[in-house]
Short mmCIF file of C-alpha atoms in Angstrom, two decimals:
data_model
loop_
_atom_site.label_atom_id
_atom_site.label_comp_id
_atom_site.label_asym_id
_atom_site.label_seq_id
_atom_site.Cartn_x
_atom_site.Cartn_y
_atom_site.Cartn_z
CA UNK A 21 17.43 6.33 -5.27
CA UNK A 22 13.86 5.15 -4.17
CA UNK A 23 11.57 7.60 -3.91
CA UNK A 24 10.42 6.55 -0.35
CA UNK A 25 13.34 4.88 1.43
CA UNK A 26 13.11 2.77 5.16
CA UNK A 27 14.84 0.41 6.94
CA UNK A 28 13.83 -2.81 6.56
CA UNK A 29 14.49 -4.07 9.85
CA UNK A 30 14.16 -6.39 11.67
CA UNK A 31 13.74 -3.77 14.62
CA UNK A 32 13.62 -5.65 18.12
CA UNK A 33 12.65 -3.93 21.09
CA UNK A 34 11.84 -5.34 24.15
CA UNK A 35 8.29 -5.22 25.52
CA UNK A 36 7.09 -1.60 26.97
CA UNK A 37 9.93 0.37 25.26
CA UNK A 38 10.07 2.80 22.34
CA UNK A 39 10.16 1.92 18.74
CA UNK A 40 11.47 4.41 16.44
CA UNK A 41 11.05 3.82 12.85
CA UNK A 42 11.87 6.05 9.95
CA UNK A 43 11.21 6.93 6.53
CA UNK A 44 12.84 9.64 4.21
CA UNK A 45 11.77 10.52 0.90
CA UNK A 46 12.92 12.39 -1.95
CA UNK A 47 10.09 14.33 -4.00
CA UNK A 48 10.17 17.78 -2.20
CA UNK A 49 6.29 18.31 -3.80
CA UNK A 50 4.67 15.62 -1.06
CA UNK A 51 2.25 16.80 0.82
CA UNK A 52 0.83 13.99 2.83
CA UNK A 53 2.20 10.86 4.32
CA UNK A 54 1.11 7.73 5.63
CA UNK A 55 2.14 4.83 8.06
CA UNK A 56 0.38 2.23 7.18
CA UNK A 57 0.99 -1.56 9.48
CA UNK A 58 0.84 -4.57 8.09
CA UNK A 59 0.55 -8.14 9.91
CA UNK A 60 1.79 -10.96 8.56
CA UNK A 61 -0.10 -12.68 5.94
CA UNK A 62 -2.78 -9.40 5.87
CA UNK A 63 -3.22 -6.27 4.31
CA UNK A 64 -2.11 -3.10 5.03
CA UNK A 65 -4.21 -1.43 7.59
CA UNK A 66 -3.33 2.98 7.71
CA UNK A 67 -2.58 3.73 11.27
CA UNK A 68 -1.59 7.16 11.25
CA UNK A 69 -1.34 9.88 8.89
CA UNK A 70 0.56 13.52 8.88
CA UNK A 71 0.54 16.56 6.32
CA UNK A 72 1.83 19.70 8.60
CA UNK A 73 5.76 19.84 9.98
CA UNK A 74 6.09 18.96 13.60
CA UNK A 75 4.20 16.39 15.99
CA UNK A 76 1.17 13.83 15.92
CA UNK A 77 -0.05 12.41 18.43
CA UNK A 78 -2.60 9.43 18.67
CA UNK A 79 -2.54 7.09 21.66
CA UNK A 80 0.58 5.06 21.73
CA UNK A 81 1.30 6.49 18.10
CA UNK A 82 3.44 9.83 17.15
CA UNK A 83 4.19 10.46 13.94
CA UNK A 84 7.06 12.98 13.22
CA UNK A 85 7.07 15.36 9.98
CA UNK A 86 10.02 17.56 9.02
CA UNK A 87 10.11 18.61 5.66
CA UNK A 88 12.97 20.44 4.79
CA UNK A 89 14.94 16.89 6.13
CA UNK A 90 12.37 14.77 4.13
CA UNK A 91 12.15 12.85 6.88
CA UNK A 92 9.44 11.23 8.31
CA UNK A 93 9.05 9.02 11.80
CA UNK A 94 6.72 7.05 13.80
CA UNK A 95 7.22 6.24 17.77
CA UNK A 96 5.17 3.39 18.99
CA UNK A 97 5.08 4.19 22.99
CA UNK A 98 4.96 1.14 25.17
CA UNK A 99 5.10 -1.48 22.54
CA UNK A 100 3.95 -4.40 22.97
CA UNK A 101 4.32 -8.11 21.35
CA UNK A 102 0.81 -7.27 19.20
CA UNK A 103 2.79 -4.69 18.06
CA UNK A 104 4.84 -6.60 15.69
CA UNK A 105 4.18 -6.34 12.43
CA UNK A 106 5.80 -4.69 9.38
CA UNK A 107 5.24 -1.08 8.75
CA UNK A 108 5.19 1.17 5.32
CA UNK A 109 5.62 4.26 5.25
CA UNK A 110 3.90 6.19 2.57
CA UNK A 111 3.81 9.72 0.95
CA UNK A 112 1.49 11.55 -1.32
CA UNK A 113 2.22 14.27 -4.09
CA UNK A 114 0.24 16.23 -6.55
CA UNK A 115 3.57 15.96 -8.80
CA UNK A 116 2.79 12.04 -8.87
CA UNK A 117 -1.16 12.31 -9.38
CA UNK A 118 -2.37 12.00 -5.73
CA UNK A 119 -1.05 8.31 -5.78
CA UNK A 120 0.79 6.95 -2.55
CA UNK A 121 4.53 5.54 -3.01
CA UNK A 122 5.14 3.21 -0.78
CA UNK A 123 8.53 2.70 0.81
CA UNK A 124 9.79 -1.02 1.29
CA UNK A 125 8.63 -1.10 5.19
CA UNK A 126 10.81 -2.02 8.28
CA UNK A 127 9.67 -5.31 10.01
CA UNK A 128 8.86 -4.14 13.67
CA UNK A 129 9.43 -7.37 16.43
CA UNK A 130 8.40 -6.65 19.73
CA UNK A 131 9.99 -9.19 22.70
CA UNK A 132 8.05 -9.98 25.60
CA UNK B 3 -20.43 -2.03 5.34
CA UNK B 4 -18.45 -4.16 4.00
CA UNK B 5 -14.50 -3.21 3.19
CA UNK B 6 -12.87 -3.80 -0.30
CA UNK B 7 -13.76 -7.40 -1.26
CA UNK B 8 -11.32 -9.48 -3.73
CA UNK B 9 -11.62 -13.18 -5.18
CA UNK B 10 -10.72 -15.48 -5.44
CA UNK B 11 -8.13 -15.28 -2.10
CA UNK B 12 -5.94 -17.91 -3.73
CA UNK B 13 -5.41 -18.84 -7.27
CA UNK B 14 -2.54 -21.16 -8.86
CA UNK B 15 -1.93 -21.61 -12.33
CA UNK B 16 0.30 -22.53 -14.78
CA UNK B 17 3.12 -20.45 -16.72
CA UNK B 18 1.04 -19.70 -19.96
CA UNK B 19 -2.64 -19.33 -18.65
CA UNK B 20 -4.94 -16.91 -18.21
CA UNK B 21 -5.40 -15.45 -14.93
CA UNK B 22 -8.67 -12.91 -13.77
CA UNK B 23 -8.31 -11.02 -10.47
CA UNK B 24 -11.86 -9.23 -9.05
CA UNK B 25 -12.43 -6.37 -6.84
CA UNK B 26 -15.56 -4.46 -5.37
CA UNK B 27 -14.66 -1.34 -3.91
CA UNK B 28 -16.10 -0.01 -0.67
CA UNK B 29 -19.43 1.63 -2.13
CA UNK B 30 -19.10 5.29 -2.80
CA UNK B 31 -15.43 5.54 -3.06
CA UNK B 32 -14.46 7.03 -6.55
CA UNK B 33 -10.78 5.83 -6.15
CA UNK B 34 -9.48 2.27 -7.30
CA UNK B 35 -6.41 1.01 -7.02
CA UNK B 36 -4.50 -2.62 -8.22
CA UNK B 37 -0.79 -3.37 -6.14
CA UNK B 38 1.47 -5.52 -6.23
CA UNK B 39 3.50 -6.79 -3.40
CA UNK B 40 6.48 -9.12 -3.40
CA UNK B 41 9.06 -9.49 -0.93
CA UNK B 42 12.01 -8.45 -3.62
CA UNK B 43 10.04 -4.95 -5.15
CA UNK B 44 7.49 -4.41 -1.89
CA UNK B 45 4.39 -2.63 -2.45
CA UNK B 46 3.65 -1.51 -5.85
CA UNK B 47 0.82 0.39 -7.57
CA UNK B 48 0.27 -0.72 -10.89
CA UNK B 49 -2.98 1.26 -12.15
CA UNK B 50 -5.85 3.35 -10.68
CA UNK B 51 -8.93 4.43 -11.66
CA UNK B 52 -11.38 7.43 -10.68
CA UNK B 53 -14.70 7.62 -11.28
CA UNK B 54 -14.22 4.24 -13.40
CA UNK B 55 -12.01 5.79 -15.69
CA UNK B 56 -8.28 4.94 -15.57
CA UNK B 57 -6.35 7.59 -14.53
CA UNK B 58 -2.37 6.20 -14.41
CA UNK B 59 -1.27 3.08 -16.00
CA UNK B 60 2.62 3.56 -15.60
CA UNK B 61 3.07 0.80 -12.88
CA UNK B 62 1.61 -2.04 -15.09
CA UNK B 63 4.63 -4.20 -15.69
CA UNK B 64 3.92 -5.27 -19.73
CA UNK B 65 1.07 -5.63 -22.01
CA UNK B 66 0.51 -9.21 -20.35
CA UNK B 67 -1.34 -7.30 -18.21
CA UNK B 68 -4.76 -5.21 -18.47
CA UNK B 69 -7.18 -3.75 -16.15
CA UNK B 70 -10.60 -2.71 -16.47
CA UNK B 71 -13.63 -1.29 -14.58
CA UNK B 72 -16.75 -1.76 -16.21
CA UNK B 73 -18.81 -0.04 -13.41
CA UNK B 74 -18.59 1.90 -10.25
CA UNK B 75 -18.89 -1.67 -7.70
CA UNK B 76 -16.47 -3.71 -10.11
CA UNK B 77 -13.09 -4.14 -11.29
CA UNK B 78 -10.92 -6.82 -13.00
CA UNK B 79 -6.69 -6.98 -13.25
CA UNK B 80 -5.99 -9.59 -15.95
CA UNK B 81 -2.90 -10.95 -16.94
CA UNK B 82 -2.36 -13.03 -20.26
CA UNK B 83 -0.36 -14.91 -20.21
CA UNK B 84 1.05 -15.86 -16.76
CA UNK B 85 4.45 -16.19 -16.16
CA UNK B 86 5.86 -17.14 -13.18
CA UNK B 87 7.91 -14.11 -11.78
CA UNK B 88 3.82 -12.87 -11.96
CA UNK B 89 3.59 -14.49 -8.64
CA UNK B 90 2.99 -12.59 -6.00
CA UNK B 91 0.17 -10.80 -3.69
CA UNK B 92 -2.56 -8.21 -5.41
CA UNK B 93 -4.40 -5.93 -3.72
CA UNK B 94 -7.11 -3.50 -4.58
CA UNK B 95 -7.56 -0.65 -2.80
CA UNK B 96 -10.51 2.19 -2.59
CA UNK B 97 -10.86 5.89 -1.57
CA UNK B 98 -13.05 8.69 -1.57
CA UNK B 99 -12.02 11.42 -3.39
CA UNK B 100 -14.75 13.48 -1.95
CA UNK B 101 -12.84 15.50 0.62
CA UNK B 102 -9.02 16.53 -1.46
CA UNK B 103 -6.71 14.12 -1.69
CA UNK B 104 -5.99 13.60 1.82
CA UNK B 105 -7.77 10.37 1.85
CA UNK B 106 -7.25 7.18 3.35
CA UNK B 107 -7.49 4.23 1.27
CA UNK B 108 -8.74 1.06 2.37
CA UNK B 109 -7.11 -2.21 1.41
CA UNK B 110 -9.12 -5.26 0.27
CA UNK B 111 -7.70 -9.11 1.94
CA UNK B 112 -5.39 -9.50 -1.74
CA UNK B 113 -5.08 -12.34 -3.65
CA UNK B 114 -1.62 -14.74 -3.38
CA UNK B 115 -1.32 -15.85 -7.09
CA UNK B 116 1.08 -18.45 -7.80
CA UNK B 117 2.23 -19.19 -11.27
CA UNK B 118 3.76 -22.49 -11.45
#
């Protein structure tokens, strides 16, 4: 089992809807987690980051923790095409050093 | 300020040589950190270093490979020699550990190597 585990897509969603992606991961010691988004070609970029249960909010961006699933999500409100890109998820733990583990990512294509 | 700078952007070689990847962190991070990214494994950290020092080697594939950082502003992955499943792209990474370990880190452009 990988230690950070997503999709890897493609998700399509047409223009102006919700994207859901998710992320689970299996060392119950992290503490922090990441989405970082990636464009083609570039490097990862960190768009959003979480470290309490519940809600985040940040524009068009909420990121979803619940930890006693190991789950993680990220809702991108009103895509749109710019939006499309591939996005890794990432957690943290104290167990592994402080060093991010990066799941695979889920490739994210938004339709006009 | 300039973000996380890596050279060269490309490199090819051939199976057998000597390859030398470069990095200058973001100054005043403390954190450096050398990925790997191919389409089959994804994203993966192969060494970082804090406060120059390396702190976790476990992700460095074989002894083909080394890594150093001489100074705070400069840091080298080598790998001798080259073989072809080498080829993929490497990014550096820096962070400040200044505030926990909360801390974003910022990824440098990465350099596509390709190991004929």
């Amino acid at each position: 089992q990988k230690e950070v585990e997503q999709n890897s897509g493609p998700l399509s969603v047409p223009e102006g809807a919700i994207a859901s992606l998710n992320c689970t991961y299996s060392d119950r010691g992290s503490q922090s987690f990441f989405w970082y988004r990636q464009y083609s070609g570039k490097s990862p970029e960190l768009i959003m980051s979480i470290y309490s249960n519940g809600d985040k909010e940040d524009g068009r961006f909420t990121a979803q923790l619940n930890k006693a699933s190991q789950y993680v999500s990220l809702l991108i409100r009103d895509s749109q095409p710019s939006d499309s890109a591939t996005y890794l998820c990432a957690s943290r733990s104290y167990n592994q050093g402080g060093k991010l583990i990066f799941g695979q990512g889920t490739e994210l294509s938004v339709k006009p | 300020d300039a973000g996380v700078i890596q050279s060269p952007r490309h490199e090819v070689t051939e199976m057998g040589q000597e390859v030398t990847l470069r990095c200058k962190p973001i100054s005043g991070h403390d954190y450096l950190f050398w990925y790997r990214q191919t389409m089959m494994r994804g994203l993966e950290l192969l060494i970082y270093f804090n406060n120059n020092v390396p702190i976790d080697d476990s992700g460095m594939p074989e002894d083909r490979f080394s890594a150093k950082m001489p100074n705070a502003s400069f840091s080298t992955l080598k790998i001798q020699p080259s073989e072809p499943r080498d080829s993929a792209v490497y990014f550096c990474a820096s962070s400040s550990g200044l505030a926990g370990v909360y801390n974003e880190q910022f990824f440098g452009p990465g350099t596509r190597l390709t190991v004929l």
